[in-house]
């Protein structure tokens, strides 16, 4: 049996204009109101997949690894490692996770792999028994980043992952030897090269962890992209293909950055506009 539970991690406040790319504020503020510094609230949600004999975690959020100065710069709201607290609420610790799947290696998706910041202490890798699964092309990007996104990666984390001996890099279209043949990965390059979006097979239709291809419910709308995206036009084409595929298969999306919507089923109205049905704020032990 397989169950799904969404887990919130540390939250952020980031510039709304950057998060909504070329969409005007008059439009995006209907979805996500901004504060006095023009920042919107963002979550960093993970997905816990519990199978008969193993626990799989999709992403770890931003975590609490930043020093106080960088925590302020990137709008991280909590000092404690919130994801660890929410794992504990499920009766688990980081040592109980068997596999961690990383859509990509930007710090707001992989930073939770690290222990909380402590003055004078080096970075320390959590999840001591887990295999770490990510895309080979994303790993290559992270270890030799472009100037545009160099600050999005954590060099110390990459070194620790490589030294762990538990890193599994997947080529495009490859099945994970660790996860098995019923785990499918969609490949996306629009946000960052080689982003892998895991698809979890469930009885009432597939569930895709949408990563930064579709970070939240407002981004289901095809024209909406982020200013952080590498190739916005290509991203829209990738998004269209994924939504068409999931609509045909009664699929659902899990959103990592939406502070209010954890999951929704893909729908399309009479005018052909994509949206969501059955939206929910959290998922607890979903088995269907």
CSV table of C-alpha atoms in Angstrom, one decimal:
chain,number,residue,atom,x,y,z
A,1,UNK,CA,0.0,0.0,0.0
A,2,UNK,CA,1.1,3.5,-0.8
A,3,UNK,CA,0.0,6.7,1.0
A,4,UNK,CA,0.7,10.4,0.4
A,5,UNK,CA,1.1,13.1,3.0
A,6,UNK,CA,2.2,16.7,2.3
A,7,UNK,CA,4.6,18.3,4.8
A,8,UNK,CA,5.2,22.0,5.2
A,9,UNK,CA,8.8,23.2,5.6
A,10,UNK,CA,10.2,26.6,6.3
A,11,UNK,CA,8.3,29.5,4.6
A,12,UNK,CA,9.7,32.5,2.7
A,13,UNK,CA,8.7,35.9,1.5
A,14,UNK,CA,9.9,36.8,-2.0
A,15,UNK,CA,9.4,39.6,-4.4
A,16,UNK,CA,6.0,39.2,-6.1
A,17,UNK,CA,7.2,40.6,-9.4
A,18,UNK,CA,10.1,38.2,-9.6
A,19,UNK,CA,7.7,35.3,-8.8
A,20,UNK,CA,5.2,36.3,-11.5
A,21,UNK,CA,7.6,37.3,-14.3
A,22,UNK,CA,6.0,39.6,-16.8
A,23,UNK,CA,2.5,39.4,-15.3
A,24,UNK,CA,1.4,42.8,-14.0
A,25,UNK,CA,1.0,43.3,-10.3
A,26,UNK,CA,-2.7,44.2,-10.8
A,27,UNK,CA,-3.2,40.7,-11.9
A,28,UNK,CA,-1.0,38.6,-9.6
A,29,UNK,CA,-2.0,40.5,-6.5
A,30,UNK,CA,-5.5,39.0,-6.8
A,31,UNK,CA,-3.9,35.6,-6.2
A,32,UNK,CA,-1.2,36.5,-3.7
A,33,UNK,CA,-1.3,39.9,-1.9
A,34,UNK,CA,2.0,41.6,-1.3
A,35,UNK,CA,3.4,43.2,1.9
A,36,UNK,CA,4.9,46.7,2.2
A,37,UNK,CA,8.2,45.4,0.7
A,38,UNK,CA,6.3,43.9,-2.3
A,39,UNK,CA,6.9,40.4,-1.1
A,40,UNK,CA,4.4,37.5,-1.2
A,41,UNK,CA,4.1,34.5,1.1
A,42,UNK,CA,5.6,31.3,-0.2
A,43,UNK,CA,5.7,27.8,1.2
A,44,UNK,CA,8.3,25.1,0.8
A,45,UNK,CA,6.2,21.9,0.7
A,46,UNK,CA,7.5,18.4,0.6
A,47,UNK,CA,5.6,15.2,-0.1
A,48,UNK,CA,6.0,12.1,2.0
A,49,UNK,CA,5.3,8.8,0.2
A,50,UNK,CA,5.0,5.9,2.5
A,51,UNK,CA,5.2,2.4,1.0
A,52,UNK,CA,5.1,-1.0,2.6
A,53,UNK,CA,8.7,-1.1,3.6
A,54,UNK,CA,10.1,2.4,3.0
A,55,UNK,CA,9.6,6.1,3.4
A,56,UNK,CA,10.3,8.4,0.4
A,57,UNK,CA,10.5,12.2,0.7
A,58,UNK,CA,10.1,14.4,-2.4
A,59,UNK,CA,12.1,17.5,-1.7
A,60,UNK,CA,13.1,19.1,1.6
A,61,UNK,CA,12.4,22.8,1.1
A,62,UNK,CA,14.7,25.6,2.1
A,63,UNK,CA,15.4,24.4,5.6
A,64,UNK,CA,17.2,26.4,8.2
A,65,UNK,CA,20.8,26.3,7.0
A,66,UNK,CA,21.1,30.0,6.2
A,67,UNK,CA,23.1,32.3,8.5
A,68,UNK,CA,21.0,35.1,10.1
A,69,UNK,CA,22.1,37.6,7.4
A,70,UNK,CA,21.2,35.3,4.5
A,71,UNK,CA,18.0,34.2,6.2
A,72,UNK,CA,16.9,37.9,6.2
A,73,UNK,CA,18.0,38.4,2.6
A,74,UNK,CA,15.9,35.5,1.3
A,75,UNK,CA,12.9,36.1,3.5
A,76,UNK,CA,13.1,32.8,5.5
A,77,UNK,CA,10.6,33.2,8.3
A,78,UNK,CA,11.5,30.5,10.9
A,79,UNK,CA,14.8,29.7,12.6
A,80,UNK,CA,14.0,26.1,13.4
A,81,UNK,CA,13.9,23.3,10.7
A,82,UNK,CA,10.2,23.1,10.3
A,83,UNK,CA,10.2,20.0,8.0
A,84,UNK,CA,11.9,18.0,10.8
A,85,UNK,CA,9.2,19.1,13.2
A,86,UNK,CA,6.5,17.9,10.7
A,87,UNK,CA,8.3,14.6,10.1
A,88,UNK,CA,8.3,14.1,13.8
A,89,UNK,CA,4.5,14.7,13.9
A,90,UNK,CA,4.3,11.7,11.5
A,91,UNK,CA,6.4,9.6,13.9
A,92,UNK,CA,9.5,9.9,11.8
A,93,UNK,CA,12.9,11.5,11.9
A,94,UNK,CA,15.3,12.2,9.1
A,95,UNK,CA,17.0,8.9,9.9
A,96,UNK,CA,13.8,7.1,8.9
A,97,UNK,CA,13.8,8.3,5.3
A,98,UNK,CA,15.0,5.8,2.8
A,99,UNK,CA,14.9,7.9,-0.3
A,100,UNK,CA,15.0,11.7,-1.0
A,101,UNK,CA,13.9,12.7,-4.5
A,102,UNK,CA,15.1,16.2,-5.5
A,103,UNK,CA,13.4,17.8,-8.5
A,104,UNK,CA,16.4,20.1,-8.7
A,105,UNK,CA,19.2,21.5,-6.5
A,106,UNK,CA,18.3,25.1,-5.9
A,107,UNK,CA,18.6,26.0,-2.2
A,108,UNK,CA,14.8,26.4,-1.7
A,109,UNK,CA,14.3,22.8,-2.7
A,110,UNK,CA,17.4,21.1,-1.4
A,111,UNK,CA,18.5,23.3,1.5
A,112,UNK,CA,16.5,21.2,4.0
A,113,UNK,CA,19.0,18.4,3.5
A,114,UNK,CA,21.3,20.3,5.8
A,115,UNK,CA,21.1,20.7,9.6
A,116,UNK,CA,20.1,24.1,11.0
A,117,UNK,CA,22.8,26.8,11.0
A,118,UNK,CA,25.0,27.0,14.1
A,119,UNK,CA,27.7,29.7,14.5
A,120,UNK,CA,31.1,28.3,13.8
A,121,UNK,CA,29.9,24.9,12.7
A,122,UNK,CA,30.4,23.4,9.2
A,123,UNK,CA,27.5,22.3,7.1
A,124,UNK,CA,26.2,18.9,8.1
A,125,UNK,CA,24.1,16.5,5.9
A,126,UNK,CA,20.9,15.1,7.4
A,127,UNK,CA,19.0,11.9,6.3
A,128,UNK,CA,21.9,9.5,7.1
A,129,UNK,CA,20.3,6.4,5.6
A,130,UNK,CA,18.7,7.9,2.5
A,131,UNK,CA,19.6,7.5,-1.2
A,132,UNK,CA,19.4,10.9,-2.9
A,133,UNK,CA,17.8,10.8,-6.4
A,134,UNK,CA,18.1,13.7,-8.9
A,135,UNK,CA,18.8,14.4,-12.5
A,136,UNK,CA,22.3,14.1,-14.0
A,137,UNK,CA,21.9,17.2,-16.1
A,138,UNK,CA,20.7,19.2,-13.1
A,139,UNK,CA,23.7,17.9,-11.1
A,140,UNK,CA,26.0,19.1,-14.0
A,141,UNK,CA,24.3,22.5,-13.9
A,142,UNK,CA,24.7,22.7,-10.1
A,143,UNK,CA,28.4,21.8,-10.1
A,144,UNK,CA,29.2,24.2,-13.0
A,145,UNK,CA,26.4,26.8,-12.7
A,146,UNK,CA,25.7,29.7,-15.0
A,147,UNK,CA,26.3,33.2,-13.6
A,148,UNK,CA,22.5,33.7,-13.7
A,149,UNK,CA,21.8,31.1,-11.1
A,150,UNK,CA,25.1,30.5,-9.4
A,151,UNK,CA,23.7,31.9,-6.1
A,152,UNK,CA,20.9,29.4,-6.2
A,153,UNK,CA,23.2,26.4,-5.4
A,154,UNK,CA,25.0,25.5,-2.1
A,155,UNK,CA,28.5,24.3,-2.9
A,156,UNK,CA,28.9,22.7,0.5
A,157,UNK,CA,25.8,20.6,0.0
A,158,UNK,CA,26.9,19.4,-3.4
A,159,UNK,CA,30.2,18.3,-1.8
A,160,UNK,CA,28.4,16.5,1.0
A,161,UNK,CA,26.1,14.7,-1.4
A,162,UNK,CA,28.9,13.5,-3.5
A,163,UNK,CA,30.9,12.3,-0.5
A,164,UNK,CA,28.0,10.4,0.9
A,165,UNK,CA,28.2,7.7,-1.7
A,166,UNK,CA,24.4,7.6,-1.8
A,167,UNK,CA,23.8,9.9,-4.8
A,168,UNK,CA,21.8,8.5,-7.7
A,169,UNK,CA,21.9,10.6,-10.9
A,170,UNK,CA,19.2,9.8,-13.5
A,171,UNK,CA,19.5,10.4,-17.2
A,172,UNK,CA,16.5,11.8,-19.0
A,173,UNK,CA,13.9,9.0,-19.4
A,174,UNK,CA,15.7,6.6,-17.1
A,175,UNK,CA,14.0,4.6,-14.4
A,176,UNK,CA,15.4,4.9,-10.9
A,177,UNK,CA,17.1,1.7,-9.8
A,178,UNK,CA,16.2,2.6,-6.2
A,179,UNK,CA,12.6,3.6,-6.7
A,180,UNK,CA,11.6,1.0,-9.3
A,181,UNK,CA,9.7,0.9,-12.6
A,182,UNK,CA,6.4,2.3,-11.4
A,183,UNK,CA,8.0,5.7,-10.6
A,184,UNK,CA,8.0,7.9,-13.7
A,185,UNK,CA,9.9,11.2,-14.1
A,186,UNK,CA,8.8,14.1,-16.3
A,187,UNK,CA,11.7,16.2,-17.6
A,188,UNK,CA,11.6,20.0,-17.7
A,189,UNK,CA,14.2,22.5,-18.8
A,190,UNK,CA,12.3,25.7,-18.7
A,191,UNK,CA,13.1,26.7,-15.1
A,192,UNK,CA,16.5,25.0,-14.9
A,193,UNK,CA,18.2,22.3,-17.0
A,194,UNK,CA,17.2,18.7,-16.2
A,195,UNK,CA,14.5,19.3,-13.6
A,196,UNK,CA,12.8,16.0,-12.8
A,197,UNK,CA,9.2,15.9,-11.8
A,198,UNK,CA,8.3,12.6,-10.1
A,199,UNK,CA,5.0,11.0,-10.9
A,200,UNK,CA,3.5,8.7,-8.2
A,201,UNK,CA,1.0,6.1,-9.4
A,202,UNK,CA,-2.2,6.2,-7.3
A,203,UNK,CA,-5.5,4.3,-7.7
A,204,UNK,CA,-7.6,7.3,-8.8
A,205,UNK,CA,-5.0,8.8,-11.1
A,206,UNK,CA,-1.3,9.9,-11.2
A,207,UNK,CA,0.0,12.5,-8.8
A,208,UNK,CA,2.9,14.7,-10.1
A,209,UNK,CA,5.1,16.8,-7.8
A,210,UNK,CA,5.2,19.9,-10.0
A,211,UNK,CA,8.4,21.5,-8.7
A,212,UNK,CA,9.2,24.8,-10.2
A,213,UNK,CA,7.5,24.0,-13.5
A,214,UNK,CA,4.2,24.8,-11.7
A,215,UNK,CA,5.1,26.1,-8.3
A,216,UNK,CA,1.6,26.9,-7.2
A,217,UNK,CA,-2.1,27.1,-8.2
A,218,UNK,CA,-1.8,30.5,-10.0
A,219,UNK,CA,0.9,29.2,-12.3
A,220,UNK,CA,-1.4,26.5,-13.7
A,221,UNK,CA,-2.6,29.3,-16.0
A,222,UNK,CA,-0.4,28.8,-19.1
A,223,UNK,CA,1.0,32.3,-19.6
A,224,UNK,CA,2.1,32.7,-16.0
A,225,UNK,CA,5.9,32.1,-15.5
A,226,UNK,CA,8.5,33.2,-13.0
A,227,UNK,CA,11.2,35.8,-13.5
A,228,UNK,CA,13.6,33.1,-12.3
A,229,UNK,CA,12.8,30.8,-15.2
A,230,UNK,CA,15.5,30.1,-17.7
A,231,UNK,CA,13.4,29.8,-20.8
A,232,UNK,CA,9.8,31.0,-20.2
A,233,UNK,CA,8.4,30.2,-23.6
A,234,UNK,CA,9.8,26.7,-23.4
A,235,UNK,CA,8.5,26.3,-19.9
A,236,UNK,CA,5.0,27.2,-21.2
A,237,UNK,CA,5.2,24.5,-23.8
A,238,UNK,CA,6.4,22.0,-21.1
A,239,UNK,CA,3.5,23.0,-18.9
A,240,UNK,CA,1.0,22.6,-21.7
A,241,UNK,CA,2.2,19.1,-22.4
A,242,UNK,CA,2.1,18.1,-18.7
A,243,UNK,CA,-1.4,19.5,-18.1
A,244,UNK,CA,-2.8,17.9,-21.3
A,245,UNK,CA,-1.3,14.5,-20.2
A,246,UNK,CA,-2.6,14.8,-16.7
A,247,UNK,CA,-6.1,15.9,-17.8
A,248,UNK,CA,-6.3,12.9,-20.0
A,249,UNK,CA,-5.3,10.6,-17.1
A,250,UNK,CA,-7.3,12.2,-14.3
A,251,UNK,CA,-4.1,13.4,-12.8
A,252,UNK,CA,-3.3,15.7,-9.8
A,253,UNK,CA,-0.5,18.1,-9.0
A,254,UNK,CA,1.3,18.8,-5.7
A,255,UNK,CA,2.6,22.4,-5.3
A,256,UNK,CA,5.8,23.1,-3.5
A,257,UNK,CA,5.5,26.9,-3.1
A,258,UNK,CA,1.8,27.6,-2.8
A,259,UNK,CA,1.1,28.6,0.9
A,260,UNK,CA,-2.6,27.7,0.7
A,261,UNK,CA,-3.0,24.9,-1.9
A,262,UNK,CA,-1.2,21.6,-1.5
A,263,UNK,CA,-2.8,19.6,-4.3
A,264,UNK,CA,-5.5,19.8,-7.0
A,265,UNK,CA,-6.8,17.7,-9.9
A,266,UNK,CA,-6.2,19.2,-13.3
A,267,UNK,CA,-9.3,20.5,-15.0
A,268,UNK,CA,-10.1,22.5,-18.2
A,269,UNK,CA,-13.1,24.8,-18.7
A,270,UNK,CA,-15.3,25.3,-21.8
A,271,UNK,CA,-12.9,28.0,-23.1
A,272,UNK,CA,-9.9,25.6,-22.9
A,273,UNK,CA,-8.4,27.3,-19.8
A,274,UNK,CA,-6.7,25.0,-17.4
A,275,UNK,CA,-7.5,25.1,-13.7
A,276,UNK,CA,-8.0,22.9,-10.7
A,277,UNK,CA,-10.7,20.9,-9.1
A,278,UNK,CA,-10.7,19.1,-5.7
A,279,UNK,CA,-8.1,21.6,-4.4
A,280,UNK,CA,-7.0,21.0,-0.8
A,281,UNK,CA,-4.8,22.8,1.7
A,282,UNK,CA,-3.0,19.6,2.9
A,283,UNK,CA,-3.0,15.9,2.3
A,284,UNK,CA,-2.9,13.4,5.1
A,285,UNK,CA,-2.4,9.6,4.4
A,286,UNK,CA,-4.1,9.8,1.0
A,287,UNK,CA,-4.4,6.2,-0.4
A,288,UNK,CA,-6.6,6.7,-3.5
